mmCIF file of C-alpha atoms in Angstrom:
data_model
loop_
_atom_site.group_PDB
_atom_site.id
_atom_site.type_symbol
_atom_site.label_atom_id
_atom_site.label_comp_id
_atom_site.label_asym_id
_atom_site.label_seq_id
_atom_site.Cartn_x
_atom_site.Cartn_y
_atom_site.Cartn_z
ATOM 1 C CA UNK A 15 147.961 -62.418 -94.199
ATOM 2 C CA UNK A 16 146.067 -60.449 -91.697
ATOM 3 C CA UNK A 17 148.181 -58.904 -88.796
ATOM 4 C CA UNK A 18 146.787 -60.809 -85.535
ATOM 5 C CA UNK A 19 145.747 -58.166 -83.105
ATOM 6 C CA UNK A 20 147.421 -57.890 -79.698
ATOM 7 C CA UNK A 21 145.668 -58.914 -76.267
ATOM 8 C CA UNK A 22 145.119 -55.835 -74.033
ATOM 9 C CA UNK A 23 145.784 -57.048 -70.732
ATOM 10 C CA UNK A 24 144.852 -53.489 -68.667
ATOM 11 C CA UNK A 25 141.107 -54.263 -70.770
ATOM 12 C CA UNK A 26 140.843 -57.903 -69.660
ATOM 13 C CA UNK A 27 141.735 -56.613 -66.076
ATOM 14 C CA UNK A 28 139.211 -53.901 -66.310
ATOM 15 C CA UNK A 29 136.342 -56.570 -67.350
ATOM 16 C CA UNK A 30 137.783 -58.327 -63.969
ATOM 17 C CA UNK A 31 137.319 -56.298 -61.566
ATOM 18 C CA UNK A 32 133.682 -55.061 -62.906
ATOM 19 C CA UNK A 33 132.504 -58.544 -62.699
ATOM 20 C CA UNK A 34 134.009 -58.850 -59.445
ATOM 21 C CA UNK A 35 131.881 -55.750 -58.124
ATOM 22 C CA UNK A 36 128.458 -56.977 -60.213
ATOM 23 C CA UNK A 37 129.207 -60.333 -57.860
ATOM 24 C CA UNK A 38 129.605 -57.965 -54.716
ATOM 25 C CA UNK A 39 126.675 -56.358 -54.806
ATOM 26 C CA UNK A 40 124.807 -58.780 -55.930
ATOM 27 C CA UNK A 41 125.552 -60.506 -52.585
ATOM 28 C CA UNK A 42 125.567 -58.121 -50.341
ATOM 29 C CA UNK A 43 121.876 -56.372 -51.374
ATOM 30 C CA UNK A 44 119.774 -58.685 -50.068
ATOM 31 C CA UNK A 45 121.866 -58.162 -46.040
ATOM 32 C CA UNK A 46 121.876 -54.547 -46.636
ATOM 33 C CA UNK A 47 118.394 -54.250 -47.785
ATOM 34 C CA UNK A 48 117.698 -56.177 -44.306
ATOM 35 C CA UNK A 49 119.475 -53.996 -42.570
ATOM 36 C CA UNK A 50 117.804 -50.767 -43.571
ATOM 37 C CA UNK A 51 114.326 -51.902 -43.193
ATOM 38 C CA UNK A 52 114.886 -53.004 -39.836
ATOM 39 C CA UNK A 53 116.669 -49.475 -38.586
ATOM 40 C CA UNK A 54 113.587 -48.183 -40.785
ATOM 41 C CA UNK A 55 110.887 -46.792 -38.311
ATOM 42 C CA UNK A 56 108.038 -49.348 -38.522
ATOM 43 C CA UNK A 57 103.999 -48.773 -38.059
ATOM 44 C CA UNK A 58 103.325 -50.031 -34.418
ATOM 45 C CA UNK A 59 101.544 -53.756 -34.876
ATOM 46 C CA UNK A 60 99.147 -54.624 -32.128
ATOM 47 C CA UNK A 61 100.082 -57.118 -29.494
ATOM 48 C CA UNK A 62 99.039 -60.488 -29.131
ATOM 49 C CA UNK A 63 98.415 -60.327 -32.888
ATOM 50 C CA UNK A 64 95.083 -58.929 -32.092
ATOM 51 C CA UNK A 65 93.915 -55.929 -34.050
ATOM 52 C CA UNK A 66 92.011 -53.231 -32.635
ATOM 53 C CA UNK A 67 89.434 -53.286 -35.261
ATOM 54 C CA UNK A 68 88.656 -57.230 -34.034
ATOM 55 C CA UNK A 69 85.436 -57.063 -32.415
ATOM 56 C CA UNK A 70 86.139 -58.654 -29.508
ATOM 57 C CA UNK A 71 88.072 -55.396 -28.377
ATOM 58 C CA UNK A 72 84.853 -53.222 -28.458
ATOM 59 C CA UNK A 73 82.301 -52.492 -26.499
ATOM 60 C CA UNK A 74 79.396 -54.420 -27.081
ATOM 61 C CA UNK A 75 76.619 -52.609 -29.602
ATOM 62 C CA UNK A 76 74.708 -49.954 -27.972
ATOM 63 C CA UNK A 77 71.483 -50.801 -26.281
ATOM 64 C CA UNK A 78 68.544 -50.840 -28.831
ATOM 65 C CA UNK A 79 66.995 -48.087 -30.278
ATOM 66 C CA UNK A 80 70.411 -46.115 -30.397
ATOM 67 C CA UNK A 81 71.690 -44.584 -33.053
ATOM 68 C CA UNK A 82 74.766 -46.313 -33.895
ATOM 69 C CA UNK A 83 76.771 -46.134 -37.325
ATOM 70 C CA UNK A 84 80.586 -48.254 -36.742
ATOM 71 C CA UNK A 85 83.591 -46.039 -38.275
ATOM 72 C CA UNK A 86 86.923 -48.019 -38.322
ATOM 73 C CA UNK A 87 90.112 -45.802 -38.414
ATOM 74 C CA UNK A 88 93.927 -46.354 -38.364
ATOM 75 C CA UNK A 89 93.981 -45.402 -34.952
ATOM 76 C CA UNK A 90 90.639 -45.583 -33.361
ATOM 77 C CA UNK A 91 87.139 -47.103 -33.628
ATOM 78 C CA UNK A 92 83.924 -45.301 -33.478
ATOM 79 C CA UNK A 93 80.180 -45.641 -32.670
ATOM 80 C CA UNK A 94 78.682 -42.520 -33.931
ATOM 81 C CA UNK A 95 75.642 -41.588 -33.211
ATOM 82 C CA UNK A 96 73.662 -39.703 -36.021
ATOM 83 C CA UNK A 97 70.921 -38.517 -33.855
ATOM 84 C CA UNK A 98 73.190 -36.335 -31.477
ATOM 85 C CA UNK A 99 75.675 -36.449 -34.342
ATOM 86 C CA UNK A 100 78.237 -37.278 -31.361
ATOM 87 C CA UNK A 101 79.966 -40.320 -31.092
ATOM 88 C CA UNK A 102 78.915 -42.953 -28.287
ATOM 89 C CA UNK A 103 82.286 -44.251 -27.724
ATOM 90 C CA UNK A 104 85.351 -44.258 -29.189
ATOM 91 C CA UNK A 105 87.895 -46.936 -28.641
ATOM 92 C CA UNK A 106 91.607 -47.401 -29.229
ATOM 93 C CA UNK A 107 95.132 -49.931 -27.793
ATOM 94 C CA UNK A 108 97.799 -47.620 -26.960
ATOM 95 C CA UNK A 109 101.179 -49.092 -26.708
ATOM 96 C CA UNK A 110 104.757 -47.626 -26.192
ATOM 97 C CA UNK A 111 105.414 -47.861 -29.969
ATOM 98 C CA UNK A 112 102.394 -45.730 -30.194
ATOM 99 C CA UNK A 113 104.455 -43.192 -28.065
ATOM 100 C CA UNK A 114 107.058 -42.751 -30.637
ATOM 101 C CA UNK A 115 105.847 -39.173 -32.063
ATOM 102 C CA UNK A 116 106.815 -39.154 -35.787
ATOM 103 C CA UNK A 117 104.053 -37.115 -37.162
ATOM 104 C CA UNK A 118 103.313 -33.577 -35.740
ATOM 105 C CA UNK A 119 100.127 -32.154 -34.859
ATOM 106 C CA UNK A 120 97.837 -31.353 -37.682
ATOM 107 C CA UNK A 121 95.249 -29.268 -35.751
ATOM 108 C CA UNK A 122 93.088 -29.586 -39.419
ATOM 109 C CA UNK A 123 89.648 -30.823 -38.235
ATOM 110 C CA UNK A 124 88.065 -32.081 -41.056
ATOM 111 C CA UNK A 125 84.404 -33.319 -42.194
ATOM 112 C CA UNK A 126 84.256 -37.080 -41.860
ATOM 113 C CA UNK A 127 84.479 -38.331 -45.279
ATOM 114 C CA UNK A 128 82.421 -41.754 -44.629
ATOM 115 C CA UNK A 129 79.658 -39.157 -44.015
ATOM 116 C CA UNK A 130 76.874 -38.002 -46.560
ATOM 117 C CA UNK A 131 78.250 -34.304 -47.410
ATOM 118 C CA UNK A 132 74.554 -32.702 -46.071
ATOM 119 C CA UNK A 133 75.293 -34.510 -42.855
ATOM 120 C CA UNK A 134 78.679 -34.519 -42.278
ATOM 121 C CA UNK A 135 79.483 -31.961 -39.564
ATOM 122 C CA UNK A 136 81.849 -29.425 -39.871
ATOM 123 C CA UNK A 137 84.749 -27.171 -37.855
ATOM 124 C CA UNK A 138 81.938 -24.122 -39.368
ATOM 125 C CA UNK A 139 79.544 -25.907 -36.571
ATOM 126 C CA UNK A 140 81.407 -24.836 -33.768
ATOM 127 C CA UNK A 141 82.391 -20.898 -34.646
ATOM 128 C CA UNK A 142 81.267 -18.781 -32.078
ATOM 129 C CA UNK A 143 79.817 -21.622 -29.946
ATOM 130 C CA UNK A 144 81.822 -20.719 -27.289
ATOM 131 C CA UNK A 145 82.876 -25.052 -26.786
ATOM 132 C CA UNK A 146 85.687 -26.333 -27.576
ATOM 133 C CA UNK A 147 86.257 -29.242 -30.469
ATOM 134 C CA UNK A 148 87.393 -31.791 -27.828
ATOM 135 C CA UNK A 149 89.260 -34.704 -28.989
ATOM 136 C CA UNK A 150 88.037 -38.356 -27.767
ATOM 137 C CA UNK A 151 91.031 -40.207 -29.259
ATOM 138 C CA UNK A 152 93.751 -37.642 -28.361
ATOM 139 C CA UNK A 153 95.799 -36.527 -31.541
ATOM 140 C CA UNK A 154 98.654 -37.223 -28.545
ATOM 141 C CA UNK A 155 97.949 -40.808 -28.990
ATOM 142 C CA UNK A 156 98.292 -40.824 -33.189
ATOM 143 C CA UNK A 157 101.622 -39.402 -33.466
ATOM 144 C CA UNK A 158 102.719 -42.350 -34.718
ATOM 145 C CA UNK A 159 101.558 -42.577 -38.464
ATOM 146 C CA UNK A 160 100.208 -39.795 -40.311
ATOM 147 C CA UNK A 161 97.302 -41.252 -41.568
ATOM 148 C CA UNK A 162 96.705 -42.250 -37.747
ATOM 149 C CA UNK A 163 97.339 -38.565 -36.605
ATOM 150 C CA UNK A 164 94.711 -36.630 -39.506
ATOM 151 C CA UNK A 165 92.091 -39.285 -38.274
ATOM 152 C CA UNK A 166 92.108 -37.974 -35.290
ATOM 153 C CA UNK A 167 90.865 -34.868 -36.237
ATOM 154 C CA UNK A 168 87.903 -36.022 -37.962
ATOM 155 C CA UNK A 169 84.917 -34.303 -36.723
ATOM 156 C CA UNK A 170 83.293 -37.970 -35.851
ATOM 157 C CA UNK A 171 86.099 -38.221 -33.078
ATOM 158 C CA UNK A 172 85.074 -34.728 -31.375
ATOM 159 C CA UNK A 173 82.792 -33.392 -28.723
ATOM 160 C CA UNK A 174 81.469 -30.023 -27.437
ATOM 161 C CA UNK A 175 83.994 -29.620 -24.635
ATOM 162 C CA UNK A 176 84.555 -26.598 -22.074
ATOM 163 C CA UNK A 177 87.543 -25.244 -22.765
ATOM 164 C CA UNK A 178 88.747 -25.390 -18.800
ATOM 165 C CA UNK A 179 87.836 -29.023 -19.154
ATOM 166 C CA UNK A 180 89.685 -29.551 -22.616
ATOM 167 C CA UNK A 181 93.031 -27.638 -21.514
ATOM 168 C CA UNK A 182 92.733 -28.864 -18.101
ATOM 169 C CA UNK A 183 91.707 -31.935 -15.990
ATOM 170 C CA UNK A 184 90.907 -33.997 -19.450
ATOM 171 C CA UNK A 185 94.303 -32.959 -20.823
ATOM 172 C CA UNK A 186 96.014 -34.395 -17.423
ATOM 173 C CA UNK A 187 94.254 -37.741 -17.954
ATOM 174 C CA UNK A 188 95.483 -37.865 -21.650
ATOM 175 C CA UNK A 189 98.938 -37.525 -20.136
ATOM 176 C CA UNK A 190 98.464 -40.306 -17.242
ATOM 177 C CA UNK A 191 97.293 -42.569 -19.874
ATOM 178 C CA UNK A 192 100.313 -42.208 -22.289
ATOM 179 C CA UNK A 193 102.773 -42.958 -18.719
ATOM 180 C CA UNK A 194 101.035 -45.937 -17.935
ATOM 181 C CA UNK A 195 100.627 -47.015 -21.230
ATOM 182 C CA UNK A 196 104.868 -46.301 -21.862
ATOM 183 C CA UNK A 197 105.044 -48.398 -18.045
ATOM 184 C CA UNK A 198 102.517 -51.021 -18.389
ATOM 185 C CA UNK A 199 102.938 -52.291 -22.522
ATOM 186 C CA UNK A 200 99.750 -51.894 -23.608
ATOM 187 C CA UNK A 201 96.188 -50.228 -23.038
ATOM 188 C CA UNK A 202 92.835 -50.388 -24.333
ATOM 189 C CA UNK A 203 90.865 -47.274 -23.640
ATOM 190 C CA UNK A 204 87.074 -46.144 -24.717
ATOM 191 C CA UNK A 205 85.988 -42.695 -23.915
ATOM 192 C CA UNK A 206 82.852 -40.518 -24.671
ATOM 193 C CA UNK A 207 80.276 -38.057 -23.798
ATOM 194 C CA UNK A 208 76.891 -38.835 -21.447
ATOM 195 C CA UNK A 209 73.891 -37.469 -22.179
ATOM 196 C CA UNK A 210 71.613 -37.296 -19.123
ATOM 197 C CA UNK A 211 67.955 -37.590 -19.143
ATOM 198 C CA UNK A 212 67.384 -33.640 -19.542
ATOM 199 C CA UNK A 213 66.563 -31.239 -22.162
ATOM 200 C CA UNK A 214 70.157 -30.538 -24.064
ATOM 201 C CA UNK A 215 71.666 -27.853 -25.274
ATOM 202 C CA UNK A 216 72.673 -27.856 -28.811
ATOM 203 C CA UNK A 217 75.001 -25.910 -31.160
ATOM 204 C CA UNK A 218 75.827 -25.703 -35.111
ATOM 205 C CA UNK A 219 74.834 -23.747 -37.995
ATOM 206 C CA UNK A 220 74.020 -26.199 -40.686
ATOM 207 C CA UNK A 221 74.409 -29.132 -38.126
ATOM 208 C CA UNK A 222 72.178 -29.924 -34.982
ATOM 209 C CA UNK A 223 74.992 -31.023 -32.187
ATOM 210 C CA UNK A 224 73.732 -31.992 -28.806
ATOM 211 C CA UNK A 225 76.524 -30.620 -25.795
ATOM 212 C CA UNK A 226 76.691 -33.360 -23.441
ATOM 213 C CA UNK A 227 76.585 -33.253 -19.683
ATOM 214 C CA UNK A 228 79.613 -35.012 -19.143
ATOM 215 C CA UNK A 229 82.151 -37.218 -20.580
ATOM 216 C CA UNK A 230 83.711 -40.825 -19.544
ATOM 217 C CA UNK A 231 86.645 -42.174 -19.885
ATOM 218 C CA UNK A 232 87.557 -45.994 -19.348
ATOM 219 C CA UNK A 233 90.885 -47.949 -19.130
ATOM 220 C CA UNK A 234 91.604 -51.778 -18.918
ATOM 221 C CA UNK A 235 95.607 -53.094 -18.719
ATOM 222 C CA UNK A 236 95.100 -56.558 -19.604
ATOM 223 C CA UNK A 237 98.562 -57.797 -19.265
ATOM 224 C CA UNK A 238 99.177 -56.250 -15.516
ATOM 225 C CA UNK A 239 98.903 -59.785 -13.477
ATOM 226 C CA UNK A 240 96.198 -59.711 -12.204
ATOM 227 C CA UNK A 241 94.649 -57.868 -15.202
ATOM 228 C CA UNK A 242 92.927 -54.225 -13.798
ATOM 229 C CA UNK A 243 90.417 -51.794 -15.038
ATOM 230 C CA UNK A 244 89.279 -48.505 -14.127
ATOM 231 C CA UNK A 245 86.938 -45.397 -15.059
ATOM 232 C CA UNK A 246 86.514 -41.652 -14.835
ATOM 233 C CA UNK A 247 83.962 -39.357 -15.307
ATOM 234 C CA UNK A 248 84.175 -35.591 -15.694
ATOM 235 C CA UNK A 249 81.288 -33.114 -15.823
ATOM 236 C CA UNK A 250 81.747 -30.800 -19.064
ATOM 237 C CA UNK A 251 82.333 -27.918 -16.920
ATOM 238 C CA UNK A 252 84.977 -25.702 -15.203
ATOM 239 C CA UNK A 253 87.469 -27.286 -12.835
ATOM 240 C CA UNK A 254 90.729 -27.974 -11.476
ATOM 241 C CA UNK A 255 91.045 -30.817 -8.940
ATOM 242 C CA UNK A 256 92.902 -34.112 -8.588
ATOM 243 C CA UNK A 257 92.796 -37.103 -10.990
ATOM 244 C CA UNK A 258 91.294 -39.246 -7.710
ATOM 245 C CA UNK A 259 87.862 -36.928 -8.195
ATOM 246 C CA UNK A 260 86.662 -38.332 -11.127
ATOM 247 C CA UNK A 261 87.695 -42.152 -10.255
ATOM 248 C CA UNK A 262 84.438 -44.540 -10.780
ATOM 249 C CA UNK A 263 84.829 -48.455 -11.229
ATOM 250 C CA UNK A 264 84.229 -49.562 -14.782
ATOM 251 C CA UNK A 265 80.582 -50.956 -13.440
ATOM 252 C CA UNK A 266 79.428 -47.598 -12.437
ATOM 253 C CA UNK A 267 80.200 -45.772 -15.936
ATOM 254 C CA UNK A 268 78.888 -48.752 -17.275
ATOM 255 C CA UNK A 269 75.678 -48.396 -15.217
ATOM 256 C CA UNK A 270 75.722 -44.391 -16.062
ATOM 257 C CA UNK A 271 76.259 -44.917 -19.853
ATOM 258 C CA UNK A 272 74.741 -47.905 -20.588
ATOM 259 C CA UNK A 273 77.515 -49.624 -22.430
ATOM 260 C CA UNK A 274 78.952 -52.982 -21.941
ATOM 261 C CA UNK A 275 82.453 -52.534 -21.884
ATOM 262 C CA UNK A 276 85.505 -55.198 -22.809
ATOM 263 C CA UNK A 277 82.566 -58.061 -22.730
ATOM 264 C CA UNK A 278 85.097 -59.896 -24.545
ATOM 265 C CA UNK A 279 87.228 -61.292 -21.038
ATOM 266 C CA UNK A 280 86.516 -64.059 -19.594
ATOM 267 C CA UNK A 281 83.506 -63.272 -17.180
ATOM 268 C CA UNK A 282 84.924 -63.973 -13.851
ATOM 269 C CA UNK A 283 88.300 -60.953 -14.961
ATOM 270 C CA UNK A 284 85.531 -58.925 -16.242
ATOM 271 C CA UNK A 285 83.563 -59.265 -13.118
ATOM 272 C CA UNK A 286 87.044 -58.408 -10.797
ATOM 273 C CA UNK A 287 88.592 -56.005 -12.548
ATOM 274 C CA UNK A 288 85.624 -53.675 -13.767
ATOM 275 C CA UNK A 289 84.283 -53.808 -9.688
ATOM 276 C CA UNK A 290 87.640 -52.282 -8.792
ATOM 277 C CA UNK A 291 88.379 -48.370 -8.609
ATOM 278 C CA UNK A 292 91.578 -48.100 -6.773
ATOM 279 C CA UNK A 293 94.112 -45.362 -8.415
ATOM 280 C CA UNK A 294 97.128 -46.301 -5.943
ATOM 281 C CA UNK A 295 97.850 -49.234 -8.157
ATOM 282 C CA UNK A 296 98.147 -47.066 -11.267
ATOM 283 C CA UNK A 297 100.139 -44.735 -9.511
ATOM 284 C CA UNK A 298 103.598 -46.610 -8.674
#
């Protein structure tokens, strides 16, 4: 007769308690997983569940007979202009998640890959030019995803800029625009250069690129109440004064430029806010 084997009670205890912990875990993963991807740092959604790459955020398409190819980037939108190989505009929302700076600066200026290679300019185009390669969409503004933030340097999203002008005045209304965007919620912004009706001056070695005159800068805070608007324009040239010189209404860069800016609001805000030009009520 066979000898019956003993129970092991410390082995029966041991399968106990590991069960027990399986059953632990197993409920607690799904709260902890919770828990970490809400501490995790998120990519900033647009407000209003409105995207910036929605065309009713843009300006309206350029006036006809311009040169006009539409780049869409994490950050920023584009209307390039393969004539002047310069972009027309460039628009972009900047919000106080926006603000958070998680990626540092690249300072990599790269061809634009959604360019032909032979046309595609390149950092090479500006050596010795004795410009700058001036952001439109400040890399300031993409420090929030890193895709966002090498975008910026994209040669699509840069103009011939004077370096006193680059450094300077445009730098200081970078910097306004990120503390009203951190005060007000939200901003939509275009910027770009103006050509005037002259002969140009151009620079690049394998690329033709047309210097412009002057650069504008636009800026609409549709949730103030009431909603307001208001534009700049800087000449591309040597300076140091006050952020009230270069103060236009949107209607006057629009007259200037020729571009129809946030057509999307109702007509009777676009008409009030884009007649306005009065910086005391961006300054409190």
């Amino acid at each position: 007769m066979a000898r019956r084997r003993k129970k092991n009670p410390k082995r029966f205890k041991g399968l106990a308690y590991t069960l027990l912990l399986v059953l632990i875990i197993g409920l607690g993963y799904d709260p902890l997983m919770r828990a970490l991807h809400a501490n995790a740092p998120q990519e900033p959604a647009s407000t209003m569940g409105v995207p910036l790459t929605d065309k009713s955020l843009l300006p309206a398409p350029m006036p006809k007979g311009t040169s006009e190819k539409i780049l869409t980037r994490r950050g920023y939108t584009v209307s390039y202009n393969m004539k002047h190989n310069l972009p027309n505009w460039v628009a972009w929302e900047l919000t106080p998640d926006k603000l958070i700076e998680r990626e540092s600066r690249t300072d990599k200026f790269l061809p634009d890959p959604d360019l032909p290679e032979d046309v595609a300019v390149t950092t090479d185009d500006y050596k010795r030019s004795g410009w700058d390669r001036g952001h439109m969409c400040p890399a300031g503004d993409n420090r929030w995803h890193w895709r966002a933030m090498q975008e910026s340097f994209y040669m699509t999203n840069i103009c011939p800029q004077h370096h006193n002008l680059n450094r300077g005045d445009w730098k200081e209304l970078e910097e306004a625009c990120r503390d009203w965007a951190q005060r007000e919620g939200r901003l939509f912004i275009v910027c770009g250069p103006i050509l005037y009706r002259q002969q140009h001056q151009t620079i690049g070695h394998e690329h033709r690129i047309t210097v412009p005159e002057a650069f504008f800068k636009v800026v609409l805070c549709p949730d103030s109440n009431p909603p307001r608007a208001i534009g700049f324009i800087y000449k591309n040239t040597s300076g140091n004064h006050p952020l009230d010189s270069y103060v236009n209404s949107v209607d006057q860069v629009e007259r200037i430029t020729g571009i129809d800016f946030f057509p999307a609001l109702p007509d009777k805000v676009e008409r009030q806010v884009e007649a306005e030009y009065d910086l005391k009520r961006w300054k409190r």
